[in-house]
Amino acid sequence: MRAIQQLVLKRQFRAQTGVSLIALLAAGYSTGAAAQAEVQAIAPVATQAAAPSADVGEPAADQTGGDTVVVTGRRAALEAAVERKRRSETIVDSVVADDAGKLPDNSITEVLQRVSGVSIVRFAALGDPDHFSVQGSGVQVRGLTGVASRLNGREIFSANNGRAILWSDVTPELMAAVDVYKASTADLIEGGTGGQIDLRTKMPFDFNGKFHVAGTGELSLGDMANKADPMGSVLVTDSFDTPIGRIGLLADVAYSQFSSLSQFIRTEPYFKTRIGDTDRYIPGGFTYGDEAFQYRRNGIYGAAQWAPSDSLTFTGTFFQSRYKSQSSDYGAQVSSQTLAVDPATSTFDSNGLLLKTDSLFNRDPATFLPGGQVTSSGNKGFVESDTRTRDYSLSFAWAPQDGPLTLKGAIQRVDSRQIYDRIDIFREVSFGSGFGMDLTGGLPQISVSPATQASFADPSNYFWSASMPHNERNKGRLDTAQLDAEYKFESSFFRSVKIGARYAERTERDLQNGYNWAALGRGWNGDPQLTYANAAPGDVALHAFKDFFRGETLLPGNLLFASEELADRFNVDRTGLVTPPPAGFCPAGTEFNCSASGPLAQTGYGGLSGIRAPGFILPGDQVDNRTQNLAGYALVRFGPQGDANGVSGNVGVRVVNIKNEGNGFIQQNGNTFIRDGQIVTLGTQFVARGGKAEFTRALPSINVVYAPSNQIKLRAGYNITMDLPSFNALRASGSVGVATTASAVQGQPGTFTNFTAETGNPLLKPTISNNFDLSFEYYGPRGVTFHIAPFYKRLTDLPIFSLTTRQVQVVFSDGRSETVSAAASDYINADEAATVKGVEVGGRFFLDMFEGPISGLGFEGNYTYIESKNPGDVYRDINGAIRNDAPLVGLSKHNANAALLYERNPFSLRIAYSWRSKYLQSTNSNGTNPTYTYYSAPGVSTATQIALPVYSDSYGTLDAGIRFKVTKNFSFGVQGTNLTAATAKTLMGGYPGGKLVGRSWFQSDRRISTGINLAF
């Protein structure tokens, strides 16, 4: 029976080139030398699909004769991934779905963080260290963020101003495997200085001609969000022999919901402040709050294969991933550059940074005497987004069994669109004459007086202050065509010559209307100042910061905010929110506090005259980007035929021509402010901008493998890879505006500080990385593996989002124009090379040498050490001095994963810990790059421009899961994530003595899930 099965499998290998040895291993088959030779004759390609067959559920650990051991479940998937790594022509690590058709984690980012040399960012994005992401967002390979995304070896993306797909958008239940390419070959699509991640889907012919149905169902719960989230998927596939050849069909659908609650505390920069006759560093305030987040993600995948003969296979696939999310956040904030303390009741560290004080109070810069109330702003934020990505692909593979020539080709279209709507509604409330702050413990402690605490319950103490919407409507398209030909030689050291070409055109049209902060009615702008006592029914609500950081910190109590229903109602169009109250609602003399008039009958808090028109102003809000790629390559494979040991490898070159084009507008943001004692207004206007650039790059690659035995492989490689700047970096758009400080006079506009500018750069060059890789790999019996892999990378022309000074033209509302110096944040290519060097170590083993239950026990672990230098990136420290000693963004020096495994029917157990050390988030992030005023004496001031580096502190999570196999068709399991409730933390640099101070702290859910798996 086994021989018959192997003959069937061999015929399927001749009929299609998309199935590798992995499919056999994952199916639990033992292949003999003949079958191995057949597999070896088909060159590994990025589009190989490794999926479990209908027989994967057969019982494991039975001796089938000789030394062959049949394994199934997660262990079979582990060994399939190892076999792909062993047979690869370059350095690859894989994660393969198990016999239930399931990857081991519930998101692609969680799957990837277990791979040696891969780390994930648990924030909304690098450069945005203020928004935590529970499941993670960005992915780095060996510390580099330039990671290309692929679907079955072809390019895929999300329309989010970037080049790669948003990993959170992808439904992992649709994946058969994930491959991480850490080195390149000439036949791989260009892109990714760090590497490429290929998401491989299931194909009908992977299931050995059998009808197969599989389904999963799961329910999960976060202990802070306290919402039950369902997940489910169904796969159906079959293959048929027909008069026109073999036909296979597959359909796969999946749905998942995920709810989370994260809480945060954040400190403002520690501004240099003269206290007495000594310079001290005093926090400019704090922010604390929480964010409730929920996504609903569904995926649809279909594939059809037709093999009219044993040598020819056509494949068509459709893939759709849709990701809809909603978030609701609340934040209370104190932000001031004039806060001071009494040194007699305060504690400082040796560098003069504040550690603890009974009272942070506002002082008058002209006299240095305490003055005025401390005002706390607060916001109610609400976000809805909808992202959809579709991939349509047609491919063919012609591989005659006895002929030397094979041909492969594919055409592809990817359509992606994103809808994003956010609104923030701000209010103000007094925090009294001062507040206490204790920064000596693990979390900040903030305190107010009992009288201030009691005042929070009175709606008349809350003032409606401002609103700020942000809307996006983005869409992108990719069209590609590629053709590859390979000619194989018999009885020759040179095994084959492969050539190919690819054309791709990527376009993206983005509509964004900026962040149009505008005051509500404030008295000075023509509409009366309203308080929460004037709120229409349902427009405000008490928000309880329940069990904040699980009770481990002290904060001011529950506060009033605009309600979620109000924010939801005006998320897309805020016109009703900013409509003035009825004429006469506020009697004369109450324009600055109208509480006595009571609640409004309907929503309308003023400020209509100061807002932009809702929606998009065309063409000013539109940015268009286009990239055209034309590439050709030649590759020679060499080495012994079949599976013999010795020296093998490939050498080749890929030549790429790139044309980038961008068109957009620079927007001048309207603002009224006091400059040189006069009230002036910047007018709102758009200025057209565009740019084109063309580059041609040669990308050589050499990969050599020495295999002295079947168990040992020594690899060496050199290749040059390329990464294109994101569309966000290339955008021919931006803004010009003005920075102000709050006026000392109640109701007056802000006081001018400096002009600002923020732009993209359509002329950026692609980043080039020269990569050197070595790898020693040991493949022992029964899945024992070990590898050690040093690497070195030298990167040139990295895009840097840098703080600098630019001359820009501004236009005032009275028609005057002026060329001014602006503090500008824009993208440039680094003028110095960055370097990355490090080493990976990893392995896995099971106690198979023992008899009985202990034989199922195993361990898997990996560690990556990375050093980097990036002298082309600069920041400004707290004194305004320019420095270039920051490492590469996103790179941790230490990365580690460890997992205790138990794989013995009917149990599968995993306890996994993932940890990474501190890494740089940004040298120019929002909130840490203001211009502040330093007073050396009362009334004696100096403007200081800063851009402090923000680091993510070391962070680790513990996850565990167990699955019980009831029958060969049915299993159930329980899984827990973030079991230790780890606190994530960010740090600010740029202080005396190299001191890093706390910037933000984040706490999120522990999560438990339980689910079932069916397969027939």
PDB file of N, CA and C in Angstrom, residues 207 244 294 309 377 400 562 687 691 779:
ATOM      1  N   PHE A 207      -3.611  17.852  -1.851  1.00  0.00           N
ATOM      2  CA  PHE A 207      -4.358  16.931  -0.998  1.00  0.00           C
ATOM      3  C   PHE A 207      -4.480  15.543  -1.605  1.00  0.00           C
ATOM      4  N   ILE A 244     -10.456  16.038 -20.066  1.00  0.00           N
ATOM      5  CA  ILE A 244      -9.491  17.072 -20.458  1.00  0.00           C
ATOM      6  C   ILE A 244      -8.333  17.167 -19.458  1.00  0.00           C
ATOM      7  N   GLN A 294     -11.305  46.853  18.737  1.00  0.00           N
ATOM      8  CA  GLN A 294     -11.895  45.613  18.229  1.00  0.00           C
ATOM      9  C   GLN A 294     -11.746  45.557  16.714  1.00  0.00           C
ATOM     10  N   SER A 309      -2.062  17.532 -18.771  1.00  0.00           N
ATOM     11  CA  SER A 309      -1.118  16.437 -18.960  1.00  0.00           C
ATOM     12  C   SER A 309      -0.213  16.403 -17.736  1.00  0.00           C
ATOM     13  N   SER A 377      -6.076  69.221  29.649  1.00  0.00           N
ATOM     14  CA  SER A 377      -6.895  68.927  28.482  1.00  0.00           C
ATOM     15  C   SER A 377      -7.248  67.446  28.516  1.00  0.00           C
ATOM     16  N   PRO A 400       8.134  19.040 -18.675  1.00  0.00           N
ATOM     17  CA  PRO A 400       8.130  17.675 -19.221  1.00  0.00           C
ATOM     18  C   PRO A 400       9.019  16.761 -18.385  1.00  0.00           C
ATOM     19  N   ALA A 562     -16.513  63.730  26.373  1.00  0.00           N
ATOM     20  CA  ALA A 562     -17.518  63.581  25.326  1.00  0.00           C
ATOM     21  C   ALA A 562     -17.849  62.101  25.188  1.00  0.00           C
ATOM     22  N   VAL A 687      -0.304  74.442  -2.538  1.00  0.00           N
ATOM     23  CA  VAL A 687       0.691  74.721  -3.561  1.00  0.00           C
ATOM     24  C   VAL A 687       1.068  73.397  -4.213  1.00  0.00           C
ATOM     25  N   GLY A 691       7.337  65.283  -8.591  1.00  0.00           N
ATOM     26  CA  GLY A 691       8.710  64.867  -8.828  1.00  0.00           C
ATOM     27  C   GLY A 691       8.771  63.503  -9.479  1.00  0.00           C
ATOM     28  N   TYR A 779      21.373  18.673  11.007  1.00  0.00           N
ATOM     29  CA  TYR A 779      20.070  18.028  10.943  1.00  0.00           C
ATOM     30  C   TYR A 779      20.238  16.596  11.449  1.00  0.00           C
TER      31      TYR A 779
END
